């Protein structure tokens, strides 16, 4: 076996090397700060234009009319969301903000629906758009 | 690069002659509109003159009155994509199979038959359930406009 | 005798919780993003073998059925057959948005929808694809539901 | 000898085009093979006509999880070609970087799987450990480890931050050293050579007539590479040299991929230096004029084509997507003839089919009427036992 000495060198190098494993549940793992996790919706910034619902590739966002404050706001269903952040790009008032939360597993699907409750719906404050959209 | 494409387009025009009209559509894209019955001869002449060519893709699309089939062939030496276009009538789309000239077109034609119903004459084994599940009915052509099933 | 069988039951449950074998099945409507993330969870960097989780080839030895992708007509029957072949203490984990509810291929003529249209699903892991850590978190929830308690050895 | 049919079924129809091969087997030698696709048919071309151009970016990305960057680059390039818009120069360089990163991660993935296919588990673990570095680079640049979502119509969605560039420069020597080790193993290790050399030979004439693309064709000396023949994005400014091997067997196809790792690393380094300043995204109309356009891109597995036909408006009329694995299937199916059963995994993995593991082999022995299920690992163990 001519290549036995070569193997011994390699084996020793690997054995002495520090293990690469990141012990996930015991030590917290921080994704890079640009990671696309679950989004956060700020109802007071939203103007109800519905562009996020129109551009969402999977139909995870549905607009809903709130009679008590007479305005439309989106409700999110994270069971369909593919975290592509197209809604954040299409929202001219930055009402949807990115986060890096990724531990979202649940036992039942209904927990993945996120809707602003009726009593907490803030009234509409008209404002000028904060950024220019790329798709016009 | 552009004038090189122009030279190649003229060369293709000389090969095809009056059997089809050739026009250059963007960089390295040559469209050749021919009819169904001269298609194989035209492709064979082009390949004999311009050297090794392989099948890149075969697109089937259903327009208002006809079904149009594109044969995209990439020519290795002159580095240009030749797209042969033929029109078939909508009721019984019949097209000559390219497998006699380039055997590599077999699976592409299978897929076109499975999704659009274009029968390729001379194809070694044209069977229905190439892509679709076994239990779909034989007239189930999802890419045809009159297809109604399955849309939820 | 009852305490003997009770001790045996406890031992059996402990042994199963410490070596939950995993069978990966792709239910058709998947783009292999979740499959390579599940495979990445097995490799040295995330290494689920620390919890005894091993990828096995046949449903006979599997405790966890990890399904990626939404079932289409062709694979729905096979998915059900695989599920029935698994021994009883089993749990189904739906990995990725396509497995949860069909994802982006939802209203295609060939996709039935989420995995719960074919199998009873215990844990849903959203994400496209979910990170290996999210998959580990999902499997942890599944095992917690199956065996109760915390099998990660953390003193709570 | 009775001809036995051997359904090589996709118990894990995991990846892009899972196949169901049905081999006619005379004893150990394969006589004929029949391919059946469709376990993963999601009707994407029909679905694309029901979504707008913006939504289709994310649908085209999810056709294949490993080479999703190639799909979005080709799709956005085709739509820009239709509208007559050119992505800004900085975006073209960023697209090249993210394309080459995805090529490295895809090649590492398949080389690791090839090693695991022949039972070389440690090599699989080493390669996939080094692949995690590339995944973290992808996450740093694009925000998601696998689904980059980086390309959009009219440019890219993020800029390459300083942190990414320093991280890349710090990790390059580590990656180079691991690539060298892979190359050394694939060239010198007797086990790997015995399982891959002279197995599944595809001659050059067959490769062209059966329209093989990508490393499968380049392994048989066919000089085709979309980045070289039909340069797109920033490949016009940065020349690449096409790697071809002329043995035409599984080993040659794997070596093409091993050498392309070094090539991709060099391309990224060069494009990081040459990247001009400036904006990385342009505005783009929602409605597009009527017309047609064809986009071609070199995906990790070969040439990928998008043919877009639009009748004007927000939604495309027809998009034809031809993925590289689809045209690599026929050439590989023909190379199976004359090989033994145990070589099936080695040949299949060398074409880098986008289905990860056709685990299950159901060998039906008609005369004994016994059906026994073996998985690929047991089969390779079988092969090793009688080989000693």
PDB file of N, CA and C in Angstrom, chain B residues 28-29 31 52 54-64 70 72 74 76 79 81 83 102-104 107-108 111 115 130-132 134 142-144 147 151, chain D residues 35-38 41 45-46 50 204 208-211 213 222-224 228-231 292 294-296 303 305 307 309 311 317-318 320 322 326-327 329-330:
ATOM      1  N   UNK B  28     -26.804  37.520 -32.511  1.00  0.00           N
ATOM      2  CA  UNK B  28     -26.680  36.048 -32.591  1.00  0.00           C
ATOM      3  C   UNK B  28     -28.032  35.359 -32.599  1.00  0.00           C
ATOM      4  N   UNK B  29     -29.068  36.002 -33.108  1.00  0.00           N
ATOM      5  CA  UNK B  29     -30.390  35.331 -33.171  1.00  0.00           C
ATOM      6  C   UNK B  29     -30.880  35.453 -34.605  1.00  0.00           C
ATOM      7  N   UNK B  31     -33.844  34.292 -37.279  1.00  0.00           N
ATOM      8  CA  UNK B  31     -35.149  33.630 -37.406  1.00  0.00           C
ATOM      9  C   UNK B  31     -35.330  33.203 -38.851  1.00  0.00           C
ATOM     10  N   UNK B  52     -21.303  21.569 -37.252  1.00  0.00           N
ATOM     11  CA  UNK B  52     -21.986  20.910 -36.126  1.00  0.00           C
ATOM     12  C   UNK B  52     -23.046  21.839 -35.535  1.00  0.00           C
ATOM     13  N   UNK B  54     -26.539  21.659 -32.699  1.00  0.00           N
ATOM     14  CA  UNK B  54     -27.324  20.777 -31.819  1.00  0.00           C
ATOM     15  C   UNK B  54     -28.632  21.469 -31.467  1.00  0.00           C
ATOM     16  N   UNK B  55     -29.595  20.682 -31.010  1.00  0.00           N
ATOM     17  CA  UNK B  55     -30.936  21.223 -30.716  1.00  0.00           C
ATOM     18  C   UNK B  55     -30.875  21.881 -29.344  1.00  0.00           C
ATOM     19  N   UNK B  56     -31.139  23.161 -29.291  1.00  0.00           N
ATOM     20  CA  UNK B  56     -31.185  23.820 -27.987  1.00  0.00           C
ATOM     21  C   UNK B  56     -32.565  23.648 -27.367  1.00  0.00           C
ATOM     22  N   UNK B  57     -33.610  23.958 -28.137  1.00  0.00           N
ATOM     23  CA  UNK B  57     -34.959  23.841 -27.542  1.00  0.00           C
ATOM     24  C   UNK B  57     -35.974  23.801 -28.660  1.00  0.00           C
ATOM     25  N   UNK B  58     -37.159  23.282 -28.327  1.00  0.00           N
ATOM     26  CA  UNK B  58     -38.282  23.309 -29.284  1.00  0.00           C
ATOM     27  C   UNK B  58     -39.456  23.918 -28.528  1.00  0.00           C
ATOM     28  N   UNK B  59     -39.946  25.065 -29.011  1.00  0.00           N
ATOM     29  CA  UNK B  59     -41.062  25.747 -28.337  1.00  0.00           C
ATOM     30  C   UNK B  59     -42.326  25.580 -29.150  1.00  0.00           C
ATOM     31  N   UNK B  60     -43.407  25.234 -28.468  1.00  0.00           N
ATOM     32  CA  UNK B  60     -44.706  25.214 -29.138  1.00  0.00           C
ATOM     33  C   UNK B  60     -45.578  26.286 -28.516  1.00  0.00           C
ATOM     34  N   UNK B  61     -46.262  27.074 -29.329  1.00  0.00           N
ATOM     35  CA  UNK B  61     -47.132  28.105 -28.745  1.00  0.00           C
ATOM     36  C   UNK B  61     -48.404  28.166 -29.564  1.00  0.00           C
ATOM     37  N   UNK B  62     -49.531  28.451 -28.899  1.00  0.00           N
ATOM     38  CA  UNK B  62     -50.818  28.443 -29.611  1.00  0.00           C
ATOM     39  C   UNK B  62     -51.249  29.890 -29.817  1.00  0.00           C
ATOM     40  N   UNK B  63     -51.203  30.347 -31.063  1.00  0.00           N
ATOM     41  CA  UNK B  63     -51.662  31.722 -31.369  1.00  0.00           C
ATOM     42  C   UNK B  63     -53.159  31.660 -31.680  1.00  0.00           C
ATOM     43  N   UNK B  64     -53.748  32.769 -32.171  1.00  0.00           N
ATOM     44  CA  UNK B  64     -55.209  32.784 -32.376  1.00  0.00           C
ATOM     45  C   UNK B  64     -55.613  31.678 -33.329  1.00  0.00           C
ATOM     46  N   UNK B  70     -41.289  26.488 -32.835  1.00  0.00           N
ATOM     47  CA  UNK B  70     -39.939  27.038 -33.060  1.00  0.00           C
ATOM     48  C   UNK B  70     -38.950  25.910 -32.821  1.00  0.00           C
ATOM     49  N   UNK B  72     -35.149  25.693 -32.111  1.00  0.00           N
ATOM     50  CA  UNK B  72     -33.936  26.518 -31.856  1.00  0.00           C
ATOM     51  C   UNK B  72     -32.715  25.605 -31.972  1.00  0.00           C
ATOM     52  N   UNK B  74     -28.451  25.594 -32.157  1.00  0.00           N
ATOM     53  CA  UNK B  74     -27.256  26.420 -31.953  1.00  0.00           C
ATOM     54  C   UNK B  74     -26.144  25.859 -32.819  1.00  0.00           C
ATOM     55  N   UNK B  76     -22.351  25.544 -33.606  1.00  0.00           N
ATOM     56  CA  UNK B  76     -21.173  25.694 -32.729  1.00  0.00           C
ATOM     57  C   UNK B  76     -20.109  26.544 -33.411  1.00  0.00           C
ATOM     58  N   UNK B  79     -21.319  30.233 -34.008  1.00  0.00           N
ATOM     59  CA  UNK B  79     -21.811  30.813 -32.749  1.00  0.00           C
ATOM     60  C   UNK B  79     -23.053  31.663 -32.981  1.00  0.00           C
ATOM     61  N   UNK B  81     -27.654  31.391 -33.028  1.00  0.00           N
ATOM     62  CA  UNK B  81     -28.834  30.571 -32.734  1.00  0.00           C
ATOM     63  C   UNK B  81     -29.802  30.671 -33.911  1.00  0.00           C
ATOM     64  N   UNK B  83     -33.348  29.893 -35.415  1.00  0.00           N
ATOM     65  CA  UNK B  83     -34.685  29.483 -34.959  1.00  0.00           C
ATOM     66  C   UNK B  83     -35.559  29.285 -36.181  1.00  0.00           C
ATOM     67  N   UNK B 102     -31.491  15.322 -36.315  1.00  0.00           N
ATOM     68  CA  UNK B 102     -30.732  15.432 -35.054  1.00  0.00           C
ATOM     69  C   UNK B 102     -31.456  14.568 -34.014  1.00  0.00           C
ATOM     70  N   UNK B 103     -30.895  13.422 -33.645  1.00  0.00           N
ATOM     71  CA  UNK B 103     -31.613  12.534 -32.706  1.00  0.00           C
ATOM     72  C   UNK B 103     -31.900  13.204 -31.361  1.00  0.00           C
ATOM     73  N   UNK B 104     -31.133  14.255 -31.021  1.00  0.00           N
ATOM     74  CA  UNK B 104     -31.288  14.858 -29.698  1.00  0.00           C
ATOM     75  C   UNK B 104     -32.632  15.499 -29.484  1.00  0.00           C
ATOM     76  N   UNK B 107     -36.653  14.069 -26.768  1.00  0.00           N
ATOM     77  CA  UNK B 107     -37.416  14.407 -25.562  1.00  0.00           C
ATOM     78  C   UNK B 107     -38.143  15.735 -25.723  1.00  0.00           C
ATOM     79  N   UNK B 108     -37.528  16.682 -26.486  1.00  0.00           N
ATOM     80  CA  UNK B 108     -38.198  17.979 -26.661  1.00  0.00           C
ATOM     81  C   UNK B 108     -39.536  17.784 -27.367  1.00  0.00           C
ATOM     82  N   UNK B 111     -42.124  16.302 -25.098  1.00  0.00           N
ATOM     83  CA  UNK B 111     -42.754  17.273 -24.196  1.00  0.00           C
ATOM     84  C   UNK B 111     -43.768  18.115 -24.957  1.00  0.00           C
ATOM     85  N   UNK B 115     -47.691  18.352 -23.824  1.00  0.00           N
ATOM     86  CA  UNK B 115     -48.326  19.563 -23.278  1.00  0.00           C
ATOM     87  C   UNK B 115     -49.169  20.282 -24.315  1.00  0.00           C
ATOM     88  N   UNK B 130     -45.596  11.341 -20.946  1.00  0.00           N
ATOM     89  CA  UNK B 130     -44.150  11.577 -20.773  1.00  0.00           C
ATOM     90  C   UNK B 130     -43.926  12.410 -19.529  1.00  0.00           C
ATOM     91  N   UNK B 131     -44.710  13.468 -19.358  1.00  0.00           N
ATOM     92  CA  UNK B 131     -44.525  14.339 -18.192  1.00  0.00           C
ATOM     93  C   UNK B 131     -45.726  14.263 -17.267  1.00  0.00           C
ATOM     94  N   UNK B 132     -46.904  14.022 -17.850  1.00  0.00           N
ATOM     95  CA  UNK B 132     -48.103  14.153 -17.009  1.00  0.00           C
ATOM     96  C   UNK B 132     -48.375  12.831 -16.290  1.00  0.00           C
ATOM     97  N   UNK B 134     -50.111   9.361 -14.947  1.00  0.00           N
ATOM     98  CA  UNK B 134     -50.697   8.317 -15.809  1.00  0.00           C
ATOM     99  C   UNK B 134     -52.202   8.501 -15.943  1.00  0.00           C
ATOM    100  N   UNK B 142     -52.393  20.823 -21.314  1.00  0.00           N
ATOM    101  CA  UNK B 142     -52.473  21.997 -20.427  1.00  0.00           C
ATOM    102  C   UNK B 142     -52.128  23.313 -21.105  1.00  0.00           C
ATOM    103  N   UNK B 143     -51.274  23.323 -22.115  1.00  0.00           N
ATOM    104  CA  UNK B 143     -50.859  24.633 -22.638  1.00  0.00           C
ATOM    105  C   UNK B 143     -51.778  25.109 -23.764  1.00  0.00           C
ATOM    106  N   UNK B 144     -52.861  24.385 -24.020  1.00  0.00           N
ATOM    107  CA  UNK B 144     -53.787  24.879 -25.033  1.00  0.00           C
ATOM    108  C   UNK B 144     -54.758  25.853 -24.377  1.00  0.00           C
ATOM    109  N   UNK B 147     -57.943  24.752 -22.542  1.00  0.00           N
ATOM    110  CA  UNK B 147     -57.756  23.825 -21.428  1.00  0.00           C
ATOM    111  C   UNK B 147     -58.413  24.413 -20.192  1.00  0.00           C
ATOM    112  N   UNK B 151     -57.375  24.515 -12.811  1.00  0.00           N
ATOM    113  CA  UNK B 151     -57.023  25.878 -12.325  1.00  0.00           C
ATOM    114  C   UNK B 151     -57.757  26.109 -11.011  1.00  0.00           C
TER     115      UNK B 151
ATOM    116  N   UNK D  35     -36.758   5.971 -20.192  1.00  0.00           N
ATOM    117  CA  UNK D  35     -36.795   7.059 -19.206  1.00  0.00           C
ATOM    118  C   UNK D  35     -38.229   7.536 -19.054  1.00  0.00           C
ATOM    119  N   UNK D  36     -38.670   7.755 -17.813  1.00  0.00           N
ATOM    120  CA  UNK D  36     -40.011   8.344 -17.624  1.00  0.00           C
ATOM    121  C   UNK D  36     -39.878   9.494 -16.643  1.00  0.00           C
ATOM    122  N   UNK D  37     -40.304  10.688 -17.067  1.00  0.00           N
ATOM    123  CA  UNK D  37     -40.132  11.876 -16.208  1.00  0.00           C
ATOM    124  C   UNK D  37     -41.463  12.183 -15.521  1.00  0.00           C
ATOM    125  N   UNK D  38     -41.531  13.343 -14.946  1.00  0.00           N
ATOM    126  CA  UNK D  38     -42.833  13.863 -14.562  1.00  0.00           C
ATOM    127  C   UNK D  38     -43.169  13.734 -13.099  1.00  0.00           C
ATOM    128  N   UNK D  41     -43.415  17.391 -12.167  1.00  0.00           N
ATOM    129  CA  UNK D  41     -43.998  18.327 -13.137  1.00  0.00           C
ATOM    130  C   UNK D  41     -44.921  19.285 -12.397  1.00  0.00           C
ATOM    131  N   UNK D  45     -44.878  26.387 -16.814  1.00  0.00           N
ATOM    132  CA  UNK D  45     -45.064  27.262 -17.974  1.00  0.00           C
ATOM    133  C   UNK D  45     -46.503  27.765 -18.029  1.00  0.00           C
ATOM    134  N   UNK D  46     -47.428  26.939 -17.602  1.00  0.00           N
ATOM    135  CA  UNK D  46     -48.832  27.401 -17.560  1.00  0.00           C
ATOM    136  C   UNK D  46     -48.984  28.445 -16.449  1.00  0.00           C
ATOM    137  N   UNK D  50     -50.101  33.117 -15.802  1.00  0.00           N
ATOM    138  CA  UNK D  50     -51.123  33.708 -14.911  1.00  0.00           C
ATOM    139  C   UNK D  50     -50.496  34.712 -13.948  1.00  0.00           C
ATOM    140  N   UNK D 204     -17.659  12.177 -28.742  1.00  0.00           N
ATOM    141  CA  UNK D 204     -17.948  13.570 -29.113  1.00  0.00           C
ATOM    142  C   UNK D 204     -19.087  13.622 -30.123  1.00  0.00           C
ATOM    143  N   UNK D 208     -22.785  15.631 -29.576  1.00  0.00           N
ATOM    144  CA  UNK D 208     -23.363  16.725 -30.384  1.00  0.00           C
ATOM    145  C   UNK D 208     -24.701  16.295 -30.970  1.00  0.00           C
ATOM    146  N   UNK D 209     -24.747  15.081 -31.503  1.00  0.00           N
ATOM    147  CA  UNK D 209     -26.020  14.726 -32.171  1.00  0.00           C
ATOM    148  C   UNK D 209     -27.126  14.544 -31.155  1.00  0.00           C
ATOM    149  N   UNK D 210     -26.786  14.118 -29.914  1.00  0.00           N
ATOM    150  CA  UNK D 210     -27.840  13.974 -28.907  1.00  0.00           C
ATOM    151  C   UNK D 210     -27.993  15.257 -28.084  1.00  0.00           C
ATOM    152  N   UNK D 211     -27.310  16.315 -28.497  1.00  0.00           N
ATOM    153  CA  UNK D 211     -27.487  17.651 -27.901  1.00  0.00           C
ATOM    154  C   UNK D 211     -27.201  17.663 -26.418  1.00  0.00           C
ATOM    155  N   UNK D 213     -25.320  19.260 -23.155  1.00  0.00           N
ATOM    156  CA  UNK D 213     -24.883  20.642 -22.915  1.00  0.00           C
ATOM    157  C   UNK D 213     -24.043  20.665 -21.629  1.00  0.00           C
ATOM    158  N   UNK D 222     -16.476  18.728 -26.481  1.00  0.00           N
ATOM    159  CA  UNK D 222     -17.324  19.625 -27.276  1.00  0.00           C
ATOM    160  C   UNK D 222     -17.143  21.026 -26.669  1.00  0.00           C
ATOM    161  N   UNK D 223     -16.679  21.962 -27.477  1.00  0.00           N
ATOM    162  CA  UNK D 223     -16.325  23.277 -26.938  1.00  0.00           C
ATOM    163  C   UNK D 223     -17.565  24.166 -26.951  1.00  0.00           C
ATOM    164  N   UNK D 224     -18.489  23.978 -26.013  1.00  0.00           N
ATOM    165  CA  UNK D 224     -19.641  24.901 -25.957  1.00  0.00           C
ATOM    166  C   UNK D 224     -19.764  25.424 -24.529  1.00  0.00           C
ATOM    167  N   UNK D 228     -18.719  31.813 -23.132  1.00  0.00           N
ATOM    168  CA  UNK D 228     -17.649  32.049 -24.117  1.00  0.00           C
ATOM    169  C   UNK D 228     -18.253  32.309 -25.495  1.00  0.00           C
ATOM    170  N   UNK D 229     -19.293  31.507 -25.866  1.00  0.00           N
ATOM    171  CA  UNK D 229     -19.828  31.664 -27.234  1.00  0.00           C
ATOM    172  C   UNK D 229     -20.709  32.894 -27.341  1.00  0.00           C
ATOM    173  N   UNK D 230     -21.606  33.072 -26.375  1.00  0.00           N
ATOM    174  CA  UNK D 230     -22.629  34.109 -26.503  1.00  0.00           C
ATOM    175  C   UNK D 230     -22.561  34.956 -25.223  1.00  0.00           C
ATOM    176  N   UNK D 231     -21.449  35.713 -25.031  1.00  0.00           N
ATOM    177  CA  UNK D 231     -21.243  36.336 -23.705  1.00  0.00           C
ATOM    178  C   UNK D 231     -22.387  37.266 -23.348  1.00  0.00           C
ATOM    179  N   UNK D 292     -40.880  39.321 -28.961  1.00  0.00           N
ATOM    180  CA  UNK D 292     -40.303  38.009 -28.631  1.00  0.00           C
ATOM    181  C   UNK D 292     -38.863  38.216 -28.237  1.00  0.00           C
ATOM    182  N   UNK D 294     -35.167  35.764 -26.816  1.00  0.00           N
ATOM    183  CA  UNK D 294     -34.613  34.492 -26.328  1.00  0.00           C
ATOM    184  C   UNK D 294     -33.397  34.835 -25.476  1.00  0.00           C
ATOM    185  N   UNK D 295     -33.364  34.297 -24.256  1.00  0.00           N
ATOM    186  CA  UNK D 295     -32.215  34.529 -23.367  1.00  0.00           C
ATOM    187  C   UNK D 295     -31.489  33.221 -23.143  1.00  0.00           C
ATOM    188  N   UNK D 296     -30.134  33.275 -23.183  1.00  0.00           N
ATOM    189  CA  UNK D 296     -29.350  32.056 -22.958  1.00  0.00           C
ATOM    190  C   UNK D 296     -28.350  32.334 -21.844  1.00  0.00           C
ATOM    191  N   UNK D 303     -26.411  24.749 -20.689  1.00  0.00           N
ATOM    192  CA  UNK D 303     -27.030  25.921 -21.300  1.00  0.00           C
ATOM    193  C   UNK D 303     -28.513  25.952 -20.932  1.00  0.00           C
ATOM    194  N   UNK D 305     -32.195  27.998 -21.485  1.00  0.00           N
ATOM    195  CA  UNK D 305     -32.803  28.898 -22.486  1.00  0.00           C
ATOM    196  C   UNK D 305     -34.170  29.342 -21.987  1.00  0.00           C
ATOM    197  N   UNK D 307     -37.437  31.375 -23.639  1.00  0.00           N
ATOM    198  CA  UNK D 307     -38.000  31.954 -24.865  1.00  0.00           C
ATOM    199  C   UNK D 307     -39.299  32.647 -24.456  1.00  0.00           C
ATOM    200  N   UNK D 309     -42.518  35.060 -25.225  1.00  0.00           N
ATOM    201  CA  UNK D 309     -43.384  35.646 -26.272  1.00  0.00           C
ATOM    202  C   UNK D 309     -44.405  36.496 -25.533  1.00  0.00           C
ATOM    203  N   UNK D 311     -47.628  39.394 -25.682  1.00  0.00           N
ATOM    204  CA  UNK D 311     -48.647  40.079 -26.505  1.00  0.00           C
ATOM    205  C   UNK D 311     -48.916  41.456 -25.909  1.00  0.00           C
ATOM    206  N   UNK D 317     -47.252  36.113 -22.524  1.00  0.00           N
ATOM    207  CA  UNK D 317     -48.200  35.229 -23.205  1.00  0.00           C
ATOM    208  C   UNK D 317     -47.693  33.794 -23.133  1.00  0.00           C
ATOM    209  N   UNK D 318     -46.387  33.602 -23.342  1.00  0.00           N
ATOM    210  CA  UNK D 318     -45.859  32.230 -23.274  1.00  0.00           C
ATOM    211  C   UNK D 318     -44.393  32.299 -22.902  1.00  0.00           C
ATOM    212  N   UNK D 320     -41.132  29.705 -22.600  1.00  0.00           N
ATOM    213  CA  UNK D 320     -40.619  28.339 -22.718  1.00  0.00           C
ATOM    214  C   UNK D 320     -39.314  28.284 -21.921  1.00  0.00           C
ATOM    215  N   UNK D 322     -36.190  25.815 -21.033  1.00  0.00           N
ATOM    216  CA  UNK D 322     -35.581  24.506 -21.286  1.00  0.00           C
ATOM    217  C   UNK D 322     -34.373  24.368 -20.367  1.00  0.00           C
ATOM    218  N   UNK D 326     -32.691  18.640 -18.845  1.00  0.00           N
ATOM    219  CA  UNK D 326     -33.653  18.025 -19.772  1.00  0.00           C
ATOM    220  C   UNK D 326     -32.956  17.546 -21.029  1.00  0.00           C
ATOM    221  N   UNK D 327     -31.926  18.346 -21.463  1.00  0.00           N
ATOM    222  CA  UNK D 327     -31.291  17.890 -22.713  1.00  0.00           C
ATOM    223  C   UNK D 327     -30.091  17.004 -22.420  1.00  0.00           C
ATOM    224  N   UNK D 329     -30.408  14.346 -20.524  1.00  0.00           N
ATOM    225  CA  UNK D 329     -30.919  13.018 -20.147  1.00  0.00           C
ATOM    226  C   UNK D 329     -30.701  12.014 -21.262  1.00  0.00           C
ATOM    227  N   UNK D 330     -31.018  12.414 -22.490  1.00  0.00           N
ATOM    228  CA  UNK D 330     -30.928  11.444 -23.586  1.00  0.00           C
ATOM    229  C   UNK D 330     -29.489  10.966 -23.777  1.00  0.00           C
TER     230      UNK D 330
END
